[in-house]
Amino acid sequence: MKNVAHFTFGIFGNISALFLFLAPLITFRRIMKNKSTEQFSGVPYVMTLLNCLLSTWYGLPFVSPNNLLVSTINGTGAVIESIYVLIFLIFAPKKEKGKILALLTLVLAVFAAVVLISLLALHSHTRKLFCGLASTIFSIIMYASPLTIIRLVIKTKSVEFMPFFLSLFVFLCGTSWFVFGLIGKDPFVAIQNGFGCGLGIVQLILYAIYHKNKGAGDVGSIEVGKMNGKVAN
């Protein structure tokens, strides 16, 4: 029964995480249509890519047993984020392109370092501990990014920049992976997604308070899409 519940919450987590990974599509449709990145930042997508890579690595059986579902969704996320970064680099101005390329190089170097250290210098429990800590640190950083949107909602008393369904999927995704981590007795999965669950609750509460003041337009989806690039482990 425990294994069934663990698998079930992992599947729910995969589905809700996929919706969040696909949320920025509206941003990139606009970028490709206008052939310009305008004022959008590529940093969130590069950082999300790093988070997905680290989480994919952490979920592999020889690093962290019983977390393969973490690897499947984050591996998918890594592919999606790579496409986002590539599109951004194609249409970004020269200065911004150089900035993103430098950050991408750093991100890939960090990931390579984690992989090499965990393979060559660490074994068993210490390998899981090292990779889990690396994944958790960057995941919490990613989950902290929506705080700017929450502050904006409170300041403007409007949910124009925080669409309901994205907030809902932040909650569902964070909750699914939080329970997945608890059932699997994996603090690295549970802690970071506990943050996501709490963040989703705050967003839904704010939506309930200010929903009558919501606006319409691409910007809301774009901004929340950027902030929710990472959602699982």
PDB file of C-alpha atoms in Angstrom:
ATOM      1  CA  MET A   1       0.000   0.000   0.000  1.00  0.00           C
ATOM      2  CA  LYS A   2       2.844   2.357   0.877  1.00  0.00           C
ATOM      3  CA  ASN A   3       4.558   1.668  -2.449  1.00  0.00           C
ATOM      4  CA  VAL A   4       1.316   2.276  -4.353  1.00  0.00           C
ATOM      5  CA  ALA A   5       0.790   5.613  -2.586  1.00  0.00           C
ATOM      6  CA  HIS A   6       4.419   6.577  -3.204  1.00  0.00           C
ATOM      7  CA  PHE A   7       4.075   5.814  -6.924  1.00  0.00           C
ATOM      8  CA  THR A   8       0.680   7.539  -7.182  1.00  0.00           C
ATOM      9  CA  PHE A   9       1.900  10.809  -5.693  1.00  0.00           C
ATOM     10  CA  GLY A  10       4.947  10.627  -7.950  1.00  0.00           C
ATOM     11  CA  ILE A  11       2.687  10.378 -11.006  1.00  0.00           C
ATOM     12  CA  PHE A  12       0.569  13.305  -9.794  1.00  0.00           C
ATOM     13  CA  GLY A  13       3.781  15.249  -9.264  1.00  0.00           C
ATOM     14  CA  ASN A  14       4.965  14.455 -12.795  1.00  0.00           C
ATOM     15  CA  ILE A  15       1.704  15.631 -14.365  1.00  0.00           C
ATOM     16  CA  SER A  16       1.464  18.898 -12.432  1.00  0.00           C
ATOM     17  CA  ALA A  17       5.174  19.607 -12.912  1.00  0.00           C
ATOM     18  CA  LEU A  18       4.821  19.176 -16.674  1.00  0.00           C
ATOM     19  CA  PHE A  19       2.131  21.859 -16.752  1.00  0.00           C
ATOM     20  CA  LEU A  20       4.477  24.226 -14.924  1.00  0.00           C
ATOM     21  CA  PHE A  21       7.400  23.474 -17.221  1.00  0.00           C
ATOM     22  CA  LEU A  22       5.185  24.289 -20.202  1.00  0.00           C
ATOM     23  CA  ALA A  23       3.838  27.516 -18.678  1.00  0.00           C
ATOM     24  CA  PRO A  24       6.482  29.803 -20.306  1.00  0.00           C
ATOM     25  CA  LEU A  25       5.403  28.710 -23.806  1.00  0.00           C
ATOM     26  CA  ILE A  26       3.394  31.915 -24.109  1.00  0.00           C
ATOM     27  CA  THR A  27       6.576  33.879 -23.428  1.00  0.00           C
ATOM     28  CA  PHE A  28       8.529  32.144 -26.174  1.00  0.00           C
ATOM     29  CA  ARG A  29       5.693  32.324 -28.639  1.00  0.00           C
ATOM     30  CA  ARG A  30       5.819  36.078 -28.171  1.00  0.00           C
ATOM     31  CA  ILE A  31       9.628  36.150 -28.445  1.00  0.00           C
ATOM     32  CA  MET A  32       9.621  34.191 -31.694  1.00  0.00           C
ATOM     33  CA  LYS A  33       6.751  36.232 -33.124  1.00  0.00           C
ATOM     34  CA  ASN A  34       8.513  39.529 -32.368  1.00  0.00           C
ATOM     35  CA  LYS A  35      11.995  38.132 -33.040  1.00  0.00           C
ATOM     36  CA  SER A  36      13.133  39.828 -29.827  1.00  0.00           C
ATOM     37  CA  THR A  37      13.486  38.942 -26.142  1.00  0.00           C
ATOM     38  CA  GLU A  38      12.330  42.489 -25.317  1.00  0.00           C
ATOM     39  CA  GLN A  39      12.729  43.066 -21.573  1.00  0.00           C
ATOM     40  CA  PHE A  40      12.470  39.409 -20.578  1.00  0.00           C
ATOM     41  CA  SER A  41      15.296  37.835 -18.629  1.00  0.00           C
ATOM     42  CA  GLY A  42      16.881  34.526 -19.606  1.00  0.00           C
ATOM     43  CA  VAL A  43      18.356  33.969 -16.140  1.00  0.00           C
ATOM     44  CA  PRO A  44      15.347  32.065 -14.697  1.00  0.00           C
ATOM     45  CA  TYR A  45      15.457  29.533 -17.525  1.00  0.00           C
ATOM     46  CA  VAL A  46      19.183  28.891 -17.153  1.00  0.00           C
ATOM     47  CA  MET A  47      18.851  28.472 -13.382  1.00  0.00           C
ATOM     48  CA  THR A  48      15.867  26.188 -13.840  1.00  0.00           C
ATOM     49  CA  LEU A  49      17.940  24.117 -16.235  1.00  0.00           C
ATOM     50  CA  LEU A  50      20.589  23.667 -13.555  1.00  0.00           C
ATOM     51  CA  ASN A  51      17.955  22.690 -11.032  1.00  0.00           C
ATOM     52  CA  CYS A  52      16.438  20.139 -13.397  1.00  0.00           C
ATOM     53  CA  LEU A  53      19.854  18.649 -14.193  1.00  0.00           C
ATOM     54  CA  LEU A  54      20.757  18.312 -10.517  1.00  0.00           C
ATOM     55  CA  SER A  55      17.375  16.812  -9.653  1.00  0.00           C
ATOM     56  CA  THR A  56      17.572  14.371 -12.566  1.00  0.00           C
ATOM     57  CA  TRP A  57      20.975  13.242 -11.350  1.00  0.00           C
ATOM     58  CA  TYR A  58      19.775  12.948  -7.750  1.00  0.00           C
ATOM     59  CA  GLY A  59      16.836  10.751  -8.750  1.00  0.00           C
ATOM     60  CA  LEU A  60      18.936   8.158 -10.575  1.00  0.00           C
ATOM     61  CA  PRO A  61      18.929   4.744  -8.828  1.00  0.00           C
ATOM     62  CA  PHE A  62      22.682   4.639  -8.134  1.00  0.00           C
ATOM     63  CA  VAL A  63      22.462   8.027  -6.402  1.00  0.00           C
ATOM     64  CA  SER A  64      19.072   7.894  -4.711  1.00  0.00           C
ATOM     65  CA  PRO A  65      17.045   4.644  -4.817  1.00  0.00           C
ATOM     66  CA  ASN A  66      13.251   4.764  -5.270  1.00  0.00           C
ATOM     67  CA  ASN A  67      13.262   8.255  -6.790  1.00  0.00           C
ATOM     68  CA  LEU A  68      13.202   7.411 -10.495  1.00  0.00           C
ATOM     69  CA  LEU A  69      10.016   9.459 -10.982  1.00  0.00           C
ATOM     70  CA  VAL A  70      12.006  12.494  -9.847  1.00  0.00           C
ATOM     71  CA  SER A  71      14.458  11.844 -12.663  1.00  0.00           C
ATOM     72  CA  THR A  72      11.791  11.337 -15.331  1.00  0.00           C
ATOM     73  CA  ILE A  73      10.056  14.681 -14.849  1.00  0.00           C
ATOM     74  CA  ASN A  74      13.229  16.669 -14.255  1.00  0.00           C
ATOM     75  CA  GLY A  75      14.886  15.052 -17.255  1.00  0.00           C
ATOM     76  CA  THR A  76      11.893  16.186 -19.296  1.00  0.00           C
ATOM     77  CA  GLY A  77      12.165  19.600 -17.692  1.00  0.00           C
ATOM     78  CA  ALA A  78      15.856  19.818 -18.573  1.00  0.00           C
ATOM     79  CA  VAL A  79      15.034  19.212 -22.252  1.00  0.00           C
ATOM     80  CA  ILE A  80      12.266  21.822 -22.205  1.00  0.00           C
ATOM     81  CA  GLU A  81      14.423  24.404 -20.428  1.00  0.00           C
ATOM     82  CA  SER A  82      17.286  23.751 -22.863  1.00  0.00           C
ATOM     83  CA  ILE A  83      14.942  24.622 -25.723  1.00  0.00           C
ATOM     84  CA  TYR A  84      13.860  27.801 -23.926  1.00  0.00           C
ATOM     85  CA  VAL A  85      17.496  28.829 -23.383  1.00  0.00           C
ATOM     86  CA  LEU A  86      18.363  28.115 -27.024  1.00  0.00           C
ATOM     87  CA  ILE A  87      15.457  30.229 -28.292  1.00  0.00           C
ATOM     88  CA  PHE A  88      16.399  33.009 -25.906  1.00  0.00           C
ATOM     89  CA  LEU A  89      19.998  32.976 -27.159  1.00  0.00           C
ATOM     90  CA  ILE A  90      18.854  33.165 -30.776  1.00  0.00           C
ATOM     91  CA  PHE A  91      16.744  36.290 -30.274  1.00  0.00           C
ATOM     92  CA  ALA A  92      18.590  38.042 -27.430  1.00  0.00           C
ATOM     93  CA  PRO A  93      20.626  41.202 -28.107  1.00  0.00           C
ATOM     94  CA  LYS A  94      24.408  40.807 -28.122  1.00  0.00           C
ATOM     95  CA  LYS A  95      24.989  42.029 -24.560  1.00  0.00           C
ATOM     96  CA  GLU A  96      22.251  39.853 -23.079  1.00  0.00           C
ATOM     97  CA  LYS A  97      23.393  36.890 -25.172  1.00  0.00           C
ATOM     98  CA  GLY A  98      26.897  37.157 -23.720  1.00  0.00           C
ATOM     99  CA  LYS A  99      25.490  37.305 -20.197  1.00  0.00           C
ATOM    100  CA  ILE A 100      23.341  34.221 -20.694  1.00  0.00           C
ATOM    101  CA  LEU A 101      26.154  32.272 -22.368  1.00  0.00           C
ATOM    102  CA  ALA A 102      28.445  33.052 -19.431  1.00  0.00           C
ATOM    103  CA  LEU A 103      25.786  31.943 -16.937  1.00  0.00           C
ATOM    104  CA  LEU A 104      25.063  28.806 -18.969  1.00  0.00           C
ATOM    105  CA  THR A 105      28.766  27.922 -18.955  1.00  0.00           C
ATOM    106  CA  LEU A 106      28.853  28.342 -15.179  1.00  0.00           C
ATOM    107  CA  VAL A 107      25.708  26.240 -14.747  1.00  0.00           C
ATOM    108  CA  LEU A 108      27.091  23.393 -16.835  1.00  0.00           C
ATOM    109  CA  ALA A 109      30.394  23.583 -14.936  1.00  0.00           C
ATOM    110  CA  VAL A 110      28.564  23.323 -11.595  1.00  0.00           C
ATOM    111  CA  PHE A 111      26.560  20.344 -12.808  1.00  0.00           C
ATOM    112  CA  ALA A 112      29.666  18.646 -14.193  1.00  0.00           C
ATOM    113  CA  ALA A 113      31.460  19.214 -10.892  1.00  0.00           C
ATOM    114  CA  VAL A 114      28.600  17.653  -8.916  1.00  0.00           C
ATOM    115  CA  VAL A 115      28.518  14.650 -11.255  1.00  0.00           C
ATOM    116  CA  LEU A 116      32.282  14.082 -11.180  1.00  0.00           C
ATOM    117  CA  ILE A 117      32.602  14.507  -7.411  1.00  0.00           C
ATOM    118  CA  SER A 118      29.668  12.201  -6.722  1.00  0.00           C
ATOM    119  CA  LEU A 119      31.011   9.543  -9.103  1.00  0.00           C
ATOM    120  CA  LEU A 120      34.719   9.657  -8.317  1.00  0.00           C
ATOM    121  CA  ALA A 121      34.943  10.721  -4.684  1.00  0.00           C
ATOM    122  CA  LEU A 122      31.713   9.628  -3.005  1.00  0.00           C
ATOM    123  CA  HIS A 123      29.811   6.406  -2.510  1.00  0.00           C
ATOM    124  CA  SER A 124      26.440   5.201  -1.274  1.00  0.00           C
ATOM    125  CA  HIS A 125      25.007   7.417   1.515  1.00  0.00           C
ATOM    126  CA  THR A 126      27.571  10.217   1.144  1.00  0.00           C
ATOM    127  CA  ARG A 127      26.841  10.426  -2.592  1.00  0.00           C
ATOM    128  CA  LYS A 128      23.102  10.751  -1.924  1.00  0.00           C
ATOM    129  CA  LEU A 129      23.755  13.330   0.798  1.00  0.00           C
ATOM    130  CA  PHE A 130      26.002  15.471  -1.402  1.00  0.00           C
ATOM    131  CA  CYS A 131      23.725  15.382  -4.452  1.00  0.00           C
ATOM    132  CA  GLY A 132      20.616  15.879  -2.320  1.00  0.00           C
ATOM    133  CA  LEU A 133      22.078  18.964  -0.644  1.00  0.00           C
ATOM    134  CA  ALA A 134      23.104  20.452  -3.993  1.00  0.00           C
ATOM    135  CA  SER A 135      19.648  19.835  -5.436  1.00  0.00           C
ATOM    136  CA  THR A 136      17.858  21.189  -2.353  1.00  0.00           C
ATOM    137  CA  ILE A 137      19.878  24.414  -2.208  1.00  0.00           C
ATOM    138  CA  PHE A 138      19.145  25.333  -5.815  1.00  0.00           C
ATOM    139  CA  SER A 139      15.532  24.206  -5.535  1.00  0.00           C
ATOM    140  CA  ILE A 140      14.880  26.495  -2.578  1.00  0.00           C
ATOM    141  CA  ILE A 141      16.521  29.348  -4.494  1.00  0.00           C
ATOM    142  CA  MET A 142      14.125  28.671  -7.373  1.00  0.00           C
ATOM    143  CA  TYR A 143      11.135  28.480  -5.066  1.00  0.00           C
ATOM    144  CA  ALA A 144      12.132  31.807  -3.493  1.00  0.00           C
ATOM    145  CA  SER A 145      11.894  33.646  -6.824  1.00  0.00           C
ATOM    146  CA  PRO A 146       8.061  33.981  -6.776  1.00  0.00           C
ATOM    147  CA  LEU A 147       8.311  36.104  -3.625  1.00  0.00           C
ATOM    148  CA  THR A 148       8.723  39.127  -5.894  1.00  0.00           C
ATOM    149  CA  ILE A 149       5.397  38.331  -7.567  1.00  0.00           C
ATOM    150  CA  ILE A 150       3.706  37.841  -4.196  1.00  0.00           C
ATOM    151  CA  ARG A 151       5.047  41.206  -3.039  1.00  0.00           C
ATOM    152  CA  LEU A 152       3.706  42.791  -6.241  1.00  0.00           C
ATOM    153  CA  VAL A 153       0.255  41.265  -5.679  1.00  0.00           C
ATOM    154  CA  ILE A 154       0.127  42.654  -2.150  1.00  0.00           C
ATOM    155  CA  LYS A 155       1.394  46.055  -3.274  1.00  0.00           C
ATOM    156  CA  THR A 156      -1.013  46.411  -6.209  1.00  0.00           C
ATOM    157  CA  LYS A 157      -3.866  44.474  -4.594  1.00  0.00           C
ATOM    158  CA  SER A 158      -4.275  42.740  -7.945  1.00  0.00           C
ATOM    159  CA  VAL A 159      -3.662  39.169  -9.168  1.00  0.00           C
ATOM    160  CA  GLU A 160      -3.083  40.308 -12.739  1.00  0.00           C
ATOM    161  CA  PHE A 161       0.455  38.930 -12.571  1.00  0.00           C
ATOM    162  CA  MET A 162      -0.503  35.687 -10.806  1.00  0.00           C
ATOM    163  CA  PRO A 163      -2.926  33.557 -12.887  1.00  0.00           C
ATOM    164  CA  PHE A 164      -5.088  31.184 -10.867  1.00  0.00           C
ATOM    165  CA  PHE A 165      -4.317  27.916 -12.635  1.00  0.00           C
ATOM    166  CA  LEU A 166      -0.567  28.403 -12.402  1.00  0.00           C
ATOM    167  CA  SER A 167      -0.896  29.126  -8.680  1.00  0.00           C
ATOM    168  CA  LEU A 168      -3.073  26.029  -8.352  1.00  0.00           C
ATOM    169  CA  PHE A 169      -0.498  23.838 -10.081  1.00  0.00           C
ATOM    170  CA  VAL A 170       2.282  25.259  -7.912  1.00  0.00           C
ATOM    171  CA  PHE A 171       0.257  24.039  -4.924  1.00  0.00           C
ATOM    172  CA  LEU A 172      -0.661  20.656  -6.431  1.00  0.00           C
ATOM    173  CA  CYS A 173       2.878  19.999  -7.646  1.00  0.00           C
ATOM    174  CA  GLY A 174       4.555  21.040  -4.409  1.00  0.00           C
ATOM    175  CA  THR A 175       2.067  19.024  -2.345  1.00  0.00           C
ATOM    176  CA  SER A 176       2.408  15.893  -4.491  1.00  0.00           C
ATOM    177  CA  TRP A 177       6.208  15.870  -4.274  1.00  0.00           C
ATOM    178  CA  PHE A 178       6.128  16.809  -0.583  1.00  0.00           C
ATOM    179  CA  VAL A 179       3.970  13.764   0.194  1.00  0.00           C
ATOM    180  CA  PHE A 180       6.105  11.668  -2.183  1.00  0.00           C
ATOM    181  CA  GLY A 181       9.165  12.647  -0.156  1.00  0.00           C
ATOM    182  CA  LEU A 182       7.457  11.937   3.172  1.00  0.00           C
ATOM    183  CA  ILE A 183       6.264   8.496   2.100  1.00  0.00           C
ATOM    184  CA  GLY A 184       9.695   7.673   0.701  1.00  0.00           C
ATOM    185  CA  LYS A 185      11.345   9.087   3.848  1.00  0.00           C
ATOM    186  CA  ASP A 186      13.492  11.340   1.695  1.00  0.00           C
ATOM    187  CA  PRO A 187      14.064  14.714   3.398  1.00  0.00           C
ATOM    188  CA  PHE A 188      15.709  16.190   0.297  1.00  0.00           C
ATOM    189  CA  VAL A 189      12.520  15.738  -1.719  1.00  0.00           C
ATOM    190  CA  ALA A 190      10.173  16.619   1.146  1.00  0.00           C
ATOM    191  CA  ILE A 191      11.840  19.792   2.451  1.00  0.00           C
ATOM    192  CA  GLN A 192      12.194  21.673  -0.804  1.00  0.00           C
ATOM    193  CA  ASN A 193       8.729  20.740  -2.009  1.00  0.00           C
ATOM    194  CA  GLY A 194       7.319  21.676   1.384  1.00  0.00           C
ATOM    195  CA  PHE A 195       8.429  25.180   0.409  1.00  0.00           C
ATOM    196  CA  GLY A 196       6.579  24.782  -2.880  1.00  0.00           C
ATOM    197  CA  CYS A 197       3.430  23.589  -1.125  1.00  0.00           C
ATOM    198  CA  GLY A 198       3.546  26.545   1.271  1.00  0.00           C
ATOM    199  CA  LEU A 199       4.161  28.943  -1.593  1.00  0.00           C
ATOM    200  CA  GLY A 200       1.156  27.562  -3.453  1.00  0.00           C
ATOM    201  CA  ILE A 201      -1.054  28.007  -0.389  1.00  0.00           C
ATOM    202  CA  VAL A 202       0.037  31.644  -0.042  1.00  0.00           C
ATOM    203  CA  GLN A 203      -0.677  32.289  -3.730  1.00  0.00           C
ATOM    204  CA  LEU A 204      -4.141  30.733  -3.520  1.00  0.00           C
ATOM    205  CA  ILE A 205      -4.980  32.737  -0.391  1.00  0.00           C
ATOM    206  CA  LEU A 206      -3.879  35.953  -2.118  1.00  0.00           C
ATOM    207  CA  TYR A 207      -5.917  34.990  -5.170  1.00  0.00           C
ATOM    208  CA  ALA A 208      -8.995  34.492  -2.981  1.00  0.00           C
ATOM    209  CA  ILE A 209      -8.467  37.933  -1.430  1.00  0.00           C
ATOM    210  CA  TYR A 210      -7.692  39.910  -4.608  1.00  0.00           C
ATOM    211  CA  HIS A 211      -9.315  37.862  -7.394  1.00  0.00           C
ATOM    212  CA  LYS A 212     -11.851  40.594  -8.181  1.00  0.00           C
ATOM    213  CA  ASN A 213      -8.967  42.882  -9.104  1.00  0.00           C
ATOM    214  CA  LYS A 214      -7.323  40.604 -11.645  1.00  0.00           C
ATOM    215  CA  GLY A 215      -6.379  41.902 -15.081  1.00  0.00           C
ATOM    216  CA  ALA A 216      -5.936  40.169 -18.387  1.00  0.00           C
ATOM    217  CA  GLY A 217      -2.964  39.841 -20.675  1.00  0.00           C
ATOM    218  CA  ASP A 218       0.167  37.925 -21.484  1.00  0.00           C
ATOM    219  CA  VAL A 219       2.335  39.465 -18.806  1.00  0.00           C
ATOM    220  CA  GLY A 220       0.791  37.569 -15.928  1.00  0.00           C
ATOM    221  CA  SER A 221       1.322  34.193 -17.529  1.00  0.00           C
ATOM    222  CA  ILE A 222       4.791  35.187 -18.645  1.00  0.00           C
ATOM    223  CA  GLU A 223       6.004  36.286 -15.236  1.00  0.00           C
ATOM    224  CA  VAL A 224       4.566  33.351 -13.323  1.00  0.00           C
ATOM    225  CA  GLY A 225       5.798  30.983 -16.006  1.00  0.00           C
ATOM    226  CA  LYS A 226       9.324  32.276 -15.460  1.00  0.00           C
ATOM    227  CA  MET A 227       9.171  31.859 -11.713  1.00  0.00           C
ATOM    228  CA  ASN A 228       7.787  28.331 -11.794  1.00  0.00           C
ATOM    229  CA  GLY A 229      10.403  26.741 -13.944  1.00  0.00           C
ATOM    230  CA  LYS A 230      11.396  24.263 -11.233  1.00  0.00           C
ATOM    231  CA  VAL A 231       8.966  22.213  -9.268  1.00  0.00           C
ATOM    232  CA  ALA A 232      10.090  18.725  -8.482  1.00  0.00           C
ATOM    233  CA  ASN A 233      12.912  17.780  -6.172  1.00  0.00           C
TER     234      ASN A 233
END
